[in-house]
Amino acid sequence: MRSNKEIIELMNELRKQNNYSFAELARQVNMAKSAISRYFNGTRQFPLNRVDTFAKALGVSPEYILGVEPAVKENTIMEQIISIVEKLPTDQQEKLLNSLKKQARHLSNTKSNVVKVNNDHSPKKIIALGYASAGTGEFLIDNMKIEKNYYGSVPKTYDYALIVNGDSMEPMFQNGQIIFIEKADSETEFLDGQIVIAELNGAAYIKKLRILETEAQLISMNNKYDPIKVTENDEFIIVGKVIL
């Protein structure tokens, strides 16, 4: 158990933490300021029968002040609010109640209009196997591993990632953006309008696939690039499709 001096030192520290002056503490415990001062200047012993009152005002348990409880046990926020409200005159209690009701209604109306966003801004490490050209036909994937920070949503399943090189797919894909690819095989179905990784006559691209009656076309999203025609005489293979 703490000595009288230790009790006073602890309560003085708690008083400062609560931003209480001696006058305010005296008001909180319903005692004269002169009596409080005598406790804190050591001219009078602290009355242990008042420890409950002081503990409530200072937001701790009586056991903590006396030294029989190892850690501060603060009142809950609701208990602190009730403790403060109980000390207010009736008219101020009514004003406070009306204010809280108004805030609660405002919060309720605001919540119904809130769109939740993902606040997880921590980057994910993605290993890209090369570049997908959005312009020149460059496609580097052999023996490359490029680690980049990625801040978006990663698909649950994908076969590999590439980095866009060029501006022909803007605004859908930006230069330097990571994209996720699903490999193509003999059973993969490709539809008009899909975004694909395609090899054409030795060059490779990321483009939008357009399927026509007599030919296919590789379309850029950036209108400064003309469509690339694919005929039956071209060496053409779709390597994979971009996961959107």
XYZ file of N, CA and C in Angstrom, residues 135-137 168 200-201 203-210 215-220 225-231 234 236:
87
model
N 2.434 0.060 -77.872
C 2.871 0.976 -78.904
C 3.767 0.337 -79.945
N 4.963 -0.069 -79.552
C 5.990 -0.434 -80.532
C 6.026 -1.903 -80.908
N 5.390 -2.762 -80.148
C 5.461 -4.190 -80.438
C 6.497 -4.904 -79.605
N -0.322 3.638 -75.905
C -1.382 3.376 -76.876
C -2.670 2.864 -76.224
N 2.169 -10.727 -83.185
C 1.836 -10.578 -84.606
C 3.129 -10.406 -85.394
N 3.444 -11.427 -86.230
C 4.642 -11.371 -87.080
C 5.899 -11.027 -86.293
N 6.223 -9.471 -83.440
C 6.078 -8.371 -82.492
C 4.907 -8.681 -81.564
N 4.946 -8.093 -80.377
C 3.894 -8.403 -79.399
C 3.305 -7.116 -78.840
N 2.034 -7.215 -78.471
C 1.293 -6.025 -78.061
C 0.297 -6.363 -76.935
N -0.111 -5.304 -76.217
C -1.330 -5.353 -75.427
C -2.338 -4.495 -76.182
N -3.445 -5.113 -76.608
C -4.426 -4.406 -77.430
C -5.836 -4.940 -77.142
N -6.800 -4.208 -77.639
C -8.187 -4.676 -77.613
C -8.431 -5.472 -78.885
N -8.973 -6.671 -78.735
C -9.207 -7.557 -79.878
C -10.551 -7.231 -80.535
N -10.496 -7.004 -81.846
C -11.734 -6.824 -82.609
C -11.802 -7.943 -83.653
N -11.239 -10.436 -91.147
C -9.967 -10.166 -90.478
C -10.208 -9.896 -88.992
N -9.109 -9.869 -88.289
C -9.134 -9.410 -86.898
C -8.332 -8.117 -86.829
N -8.551 -7.348 -85.813
C -7.821 -6.102 -85.623
C -7.371 -5.983 -84.170
N -6.218 -5.364 -83.984
C -5.731 -5.026 -82.650
C -5.907 -3.522 -82.475
N -6.757 -3.151 -81.536
C -7.195 -1.765 -81.397
C -6.533 -1.109 -80.190
N -6.043 0.087 -80.410
C -5.516 0.895 -79.301
C -6.642 1.720 -78.692
N -3.355 6.201 -82.349
C -2.793 4.989 -82.954
C -3.850 4.336 -83.847
N -3.457 3.976 -85.065
C -4.381 3.300 -85.980
C -4.534 1.829 -85.600
N -5.669 1.221 -85.959
C -5.836 -0.218 -85.724
C -4.790 -1.023 -86.507
N -4.379 -2.148 -85.934
C -3.436 -3.052 -86.601
C -4.243 -4.226 -87.164
N -4.204 -4.380 -88.480
C -4.994 -5.435 -89.123
C -4.277 -6.778 -89.047
N -5.070 -7.828 -88.840
C -4.548 -9.196 -88.801
C -5.288 -10.003 -89.869
N -4.548 -10.551 -90.831
C -5.169 -11.346 -91.893
C -4.736 -12.803 -91.768
N -0.954 -13.591 -91.868
C -0.067 -13.168 -90.793
C 0.176 -14.303 -89.802
N 0.018 -15.053 -86.297
C -0.712 -14.391 -85.214
C -1.077 -15.399 -84.136
